[in-house]
XYZ file of C-alpha atoms in Angstrom:
356
model
C 93.702 65.354 99.501
C 95.041 62.090 100.870
C 98.015 62.135 103.204
C 100.099 60.256 100.596
C 99.387 62.841 97.899
C 99.781 65.805 100.236
C 102.853 67.900 99.276
C 105.588 67.923 101.920
C 105.698 71.667 102.666
C 102.526 73.261 104.122
C 101.661 76.926 104.487
C 101.031 77.179 108.231
C 98.504 79.708 109.535
C 98.660 80.498 113.250
C 96.242 82.535 115.322
C 96.361 84.922 118.228
C 93.533 87.132 119.420
C 91.152 88.223 122.119
C 89.004 85.842 124.106
C 86.213 88.359 124.656
C 85.158 89.047 121.071
C 81.890 90.935 120.611
C 79.163 88.441 119.550
C 77.690 90.845 116.989
C 81.019 90.941 115.146
C 81.594 87.183 114.997
C 80.017 86.637 111.515
C 82.119 89.475 110.103
C 85.331 88.202 111.712
C 84.623 84.702 110.464
C 84.127 86.083 106.945
C 87.521 87.834 107.106
C 89.243 84.594 108.129
C 87.495 82.695 105.330
C 88.615 85.386 102.875
C 92.210 84.823 103.978
C 91.963 81.057 103.467
C 90.296 81.604 100.077
C 93.081 83.986 99.069
C 95.909 81.669 100.115
C 94.318 78.642 98.458
C 93.746 80.516 95.184
C 97.155 82.210 95.046
C 99.218 79.218 96.201
C 97.240 76.116 95.183
C 100.203 73.761 95.656
C 100.826 74.890 99.238
C 98.423 72.893 101.422
C 97.241 74.891 104.400
C 97.699 73.871 108.035
C 96.503 75.653 111.172
C 97.963 76.258 114.643
C 95.759 77.330 117.540
C 95.909 77.318 121.327
C 92.116 76.683 121.388
C 91.403 79.386 123.949
C 87.932 80.901 123.810
C 87.275 83.596 121.238
C 89.717 84.133 118.366
C 91.589 80.831 118.738
C 88.465 78.744 118.384
C 86.942 80.863 115.629
C 89.947 80.259 113.361
C 90.171 76.598 114.416
C 86.512 76.044 113.513
C 86.948 77.642 110.092
C 90.029 75.496 109.444
C 88.325 72.234 110.391
C 85.243 73.030 108.324
C 87.537 73.471 105.323
C 89.343 70.195 106.141
C 92.558 72.018 106.939
C 94.697 69.990 109.386
C 94.690 71.576 112.844
C 97.405 71.362 115.484
C 96.408 72.424 118.995
C 99.259 74.048 120.943
C 98.233 73.843 124.597
C 100.085 75.921 127.204
C 99.286 73.326 129.897
C 98.294 69.712 130.133
C 94.768 69.451 128.743
C 93.264 68.603 132.152
C 94.715 71.738 133.724
C 93.924 73.901 130.719
C 90.264 72.894 130.967
C 90.023 74.706 134.296
C 90.139 78.002 132.386
C 86.823 77.305 130.707
C 84.032 78.142 133.116
C 80.930 76.993 131.248
C 79.965 73.485 130.277
C 79.431 74.539 126.641
C 82.931 76.038 126.447
C 84.460 72.898 127.924
C 82.524 70.715 125.490
C 83.659 72.835 122.531
C 87.289 72.609 123.677
C 87.131 68.825 123.916
C 85.541 68.571 120.463
C 88.322 70.662 118.934
C 91.064 68.739 120.748
C 89.601 65.477 119.495
C 89.817 66.742 115.899
C 93.402 68.051 116.173
C 96.948 66.895 116.650
C 97.965 68.061 120.124
C 101.186 69.597 121.430
C 101.315 70.208 125.190
C 104.065 72.705 125.941
C 103.928 72.216 129.705
C 102.976 69.163 131.686
C 102.062 68.816 135.340
C 103.161 65.793 137.295
C 100.848 63.946 139.601
C 100.379 65.840 142.845
C 101.828 69.122 141.544
C 99.954 72.249 142.644
C 97.676 73.878 140.115
C 99.670 76.565 138.300
C 98.328 80.099 138.715
C 99.400 83.718 138.679
C 102.570 84.882 136.866
C 103.754 81.330 136.180
C 100.531 80.538 134.365
C 100.844 83.769 132.346
C 104.338 82.690 131.327
C 102.963 79.426 129.991
C 100.361 81.256 127.935
C 103.067 83.585 126.613
C 105.161 80.522 125.665
C 102.234 79.036 123.706
C 101.668 82.315 121.877
C 105.362 82.628 121.060
C 105.458 79.004 119.838
C 102.586 79.637 117.424
C 104.081 82.947 116.253
C 107.415 81.230 115.585
C 106.087 78.151 113.787
C 103.714 79.686 111.240
C 104.160 81.550 107.961
C 101.065 83.726 108.503
C 99.870 84.820 111.956
C 96.193 85.796 112.033
C 95.627 88.427 114.738
C 92.042 89.183 115.736
C 93.171 92.215 117.682
C 91.785 95.624 118.639
C 95.164 97.254 117.934
C 95.603 98.553 121.482
C 98.730 97.722 123.494
C 97.787 97.224 127.150
C 100.999 95.281 127.850
C 99.428 92.208 129.450
C 101.880 89.298 129.709
C 101.076 86.752 127.026
C 98.348 88.962 125.574
C 97.585 89.492 121.905
C 99.527 92.761 121.676
C 102.665 91.112 123.069
C 102.424 88.138 120.707
C 101.929 90.420 117.682
C 104.906 92.529 118.757
C 107.013 89.388 119.205
C 106.006 88.166 115.746
C 106.774 91.484 114.040
C 109.978 92.422 115.863
C 111.272 89.040 117.048
C 111.764 90.469 120.530
C 109.960 89.564 123.714
C 109.124 92.145 126.393
C 112.340 91.391 128.266
C 114.627 92.128 125.283
C 116.756 95.267 125.362
C 116.036 97.857 122.673
C 119.419 97.466 120.960
C 119.747 93.732 121.399
C 120.799 91.829 118.282
C 118.625 88.842 117.529
C 120.266 85.610 116.303
C 118.450 85.843 112.961
C 119.833 89.358 112.416
C 123.309 87.845 112.136
C 122.232 86.057 108.953
C 119.757 88.402 107.286
C 116.498 90.274 107.517
C 113.597 88.942 109.560
C 111.529 86.784 107.192
C 109.064 85.500 109.763
C 107.220 88.688 110.681
C 104.026 88.479 108.614
C 100.757 89.226 110.447
C 97.260 89.262 108.970
C 95.572 91.794 111.240
C 91.787 91.772 111.507
C 90.728 94.720 113.655
C 87.947 93.925 116.112
C 86.181 95.178 119.202
C 86.180 93.417 122.552
C 83.865 93.259 125.506
C 86.240 94.694 128.091
C 87.541 98.277 128.136
C 88.451 100.132 125.959
C 86.113 98.062 123.798
C 86.585 99.796 120.464
C 89.478 99.242 118.031
C 92.499 101.488 118.446
C 93.015 104.877 116.756
C 92.665 104.769 112.980
C 91.115 101.290 112.989
C 87.569 100.086 112.489
C 86.087 96.684 113.199
C 86.604 94.343 110.238
C 89.492 96.312 108.754
C 92.206 94.045 107.360
C 95.905 94.771 106.878
C 99.188 92.903 106.519
C 101.739 93.874 109.175
C 105.521 93.405 108.946
C 108.612 95.028 110.452
C 109.313 96.902 107.204
C 110.037 100.472 108.417
C 108.910 101.907 105.076
C 105.574 100.078 104.875
C 104.742 98.379 108.165
C 101.034 98.135 107.248
C 99.877 97.226 103.727
C 96.612 96.303 102.049
C 98.256 93.652 99.829
C 100.531 90.735 100.687
C 104.107 92.142 100.653
C 105.995 91.218 97.488
C 108.929 89.524 99.247
C 106.516 87.212 101.079
C 104.830 86.363 97.815
C 108.269 85.370 96.498
C 108.913 83.196 99.579
C 105.578 81.427 99.202
C 106.176 80.967 95.460
C 109.520 79.280 96.196
C 107.857 77.020 98.763
C 105.214 76.184 96.178
C 107.912 75.467 93.579
C 109.421 72.889 95.950
C 106.066 71.134 96.231
C 105.543 71.265 92.461
C 108.950 69.711 91.886
C 108.022 66.976 94.354
C 104.782 66.364 92.446
C 106.563 66.300 89.061
C 109.390 63.980 90.177
C 107.649 61.989 92.900
C 108.392 58.569 91.444
C 112.057 59.356 90.858
C 112.352 60.751 94.391
C 110.707 57.653 95.852
C 113.165 55.381 94.066
C 116.326 57.395 94.730
C 115.840 58.782 98.237
C 117.737 57.325 101.170
C 117.103 57.870 104.862
C 119.614 59.244 107.355
C 117.875 57.378 110.179
C 119.191 53.959 109.115
C 115.982 52.181 110.034
C 116.025 53.254 113.674
C 112.881 54.458 115.434
C 112.460 58.208 115.848
C 109.516 60.483 116.654
C 107.265 61.502 113.722
C 108.709 65.031 113.693
C 112.233 63.683 113.136
C 110.997 61.324 110.433
C 109.320 64.285 108.699
C 112.592 66.244 108.701
C 114.363 63.195 107.309
C 111.730 62.879 104.565
C 112.102 66.527 103.523
C 115.892 66.215 103.597
C 115.676 63.269 101.216
C 113.381 65.175 98.845
C 115.630 68.253 98.891
C 118.737 66.131 98.317
C 117.141 64.332 95.373
C 115.924 67.557 93.779
C 119.309 69.222 94.312
C 120.975 66.353 92.453
C 118.413 66.624 89.659
C 118.978 70.344 89.121
C 122.738 69.978 89.536
C 122.686 67.609 86.563
C 120.566 70.034 84.553
C 122.918 72.923 85.343
C 125.943 70.784 84.440
C 124.430 69.608 81.163
C 123.337 73.130 80.211
C 126.823 74.528 80.862
C 128.473 71.718 78.907
C 126.047 72.279 76.043
C 126.667 76.032 76.013
C 130.452 75.594 76.084
C 130.275 73.024 73.290
C 128.074 75.304 71.204
C 130.444 78.196 71.804
C 133.398 76.092 70.610
C 131.499 75.017 67.495
C 130.488 78.627 66.832
C 134.158 79.633 67.003
C 135.090 76.839 64.607
C 132.304 77.813 62.199
C 133.430 81.433 62.280
C 137.061 80.483 61.590
C 136.000 78.273 58.683
C 133.812 81.039 57.271
C 136.392 83.802 57.611
C 139.607 82.004 56.716
C 139.085 78.628 55.073
C 135.634 78.210 53.628
C 133.875 81.574 53.147
C 130.618 80.064 51.958
C 127.093 80.917 53.074
C 126.448 77.498 54.776
C 129.129 78.281 57.381
C 127.405 81.558 58.203
C 124.070 79.788 58.572
C 125.696 77.130 60.756
C 127.090 79.873 63.000
C 123.627 81.438 63.369
C 121.970 78.068 64.058
C 124.498 77.292 66.787
C 123.947 80.731 68.286
C 120.165 80.212 68.280
C 120.610 76.805 69.927
C 122.723 78.404 72.676
C 120.105 81.097 73.276
C 117.405 78.412 73.506
C 119.350 76.348 76.062
C 120.139 79.463 78.126
C 116.499 80.572 78.161
C 115.336 77.119 79.142
C 117.709 77.183 82.109
C 116.618 80.705 83.036
C 112.911 79.925 82.704
C 113.255 76.775 84.781
C 115.471 78.571 87.321
C 117.706 75.497 87.364
C 120.681 77.169 89.025
C 118.590 78.933 91.683
C 116.722 75.721 92.500
C 119.924 73.702 92.665
C 121.435 76.172 95.170
C 118.204 76.455 97.191
C 117.681 72.714 97.478
C 121.323 72.004 98.221
C 121.248 74.631 100.990
C 117.989 73.161 102.333
């Protein structure tokens, strides 16, 4: 799909996981990741996939490789400047693989080191890794976790990132602390695709009740925190995202001709220009569905008035069968208009796009 034809809203898949995956399990883990991509592409064909990875050894690179082989755009989220990050990769083959992946990806460096600054190590380095994991967990719709299910509590480790994704709280948060998103509604960014796996260091085996290769969806739903199928409310969210893209596809020419920019021709970074582009699309679509809602309401009110007139004529002035048929035809026309508006979800789309 060319960049011009690519719909504006992607379905972003992030990854967290162990570095020391067991080599014998790699084909199976790769198959599970491919199954996820197959599922998302088949269920939501108008949501183009995108991938986020920190490109550490193990899980990060496995998912990144699968994404690139499927021509899914990859963004590398590096906890350090690339030159410093490379010092974590001991072997020449690992370093070469990292550079190949970086060359094929868009790169975000979350922390930079100035010339002459000491090499970061110890707790400060762990904090930077934790920041990269939290960034990926925050900026994706699906977080793939190649995780043994154990919770050793290592700073910036897989267990901490999964917990942050599901609960929205970092390790320093108090148990009763209210998160900013809780002031508005339920957490709708907690979805984890958990692939249970073994690892080379102790304890080695997956946690209690898990087996290598087992797949589940994790959320913070207290009733069903672990499910075999994609939770229904997430399916609805992805369907609404897909509907936005489909509307863009259907009305692309009209949007192109009627969209205006808030940037007024000034130069801004690509990320700001992307937000401006999506704002313009949402504004145009909101106007489109506002008109449809307005016309449907006017039509229904007009039909109701004509139905009243037909009924009065039939009952008081002109009690002939044609008036009765006219009343029924007007009623049928009103039902048709109402069902068209309901089927097209015009009012819901108008409110969604205006809010967006």
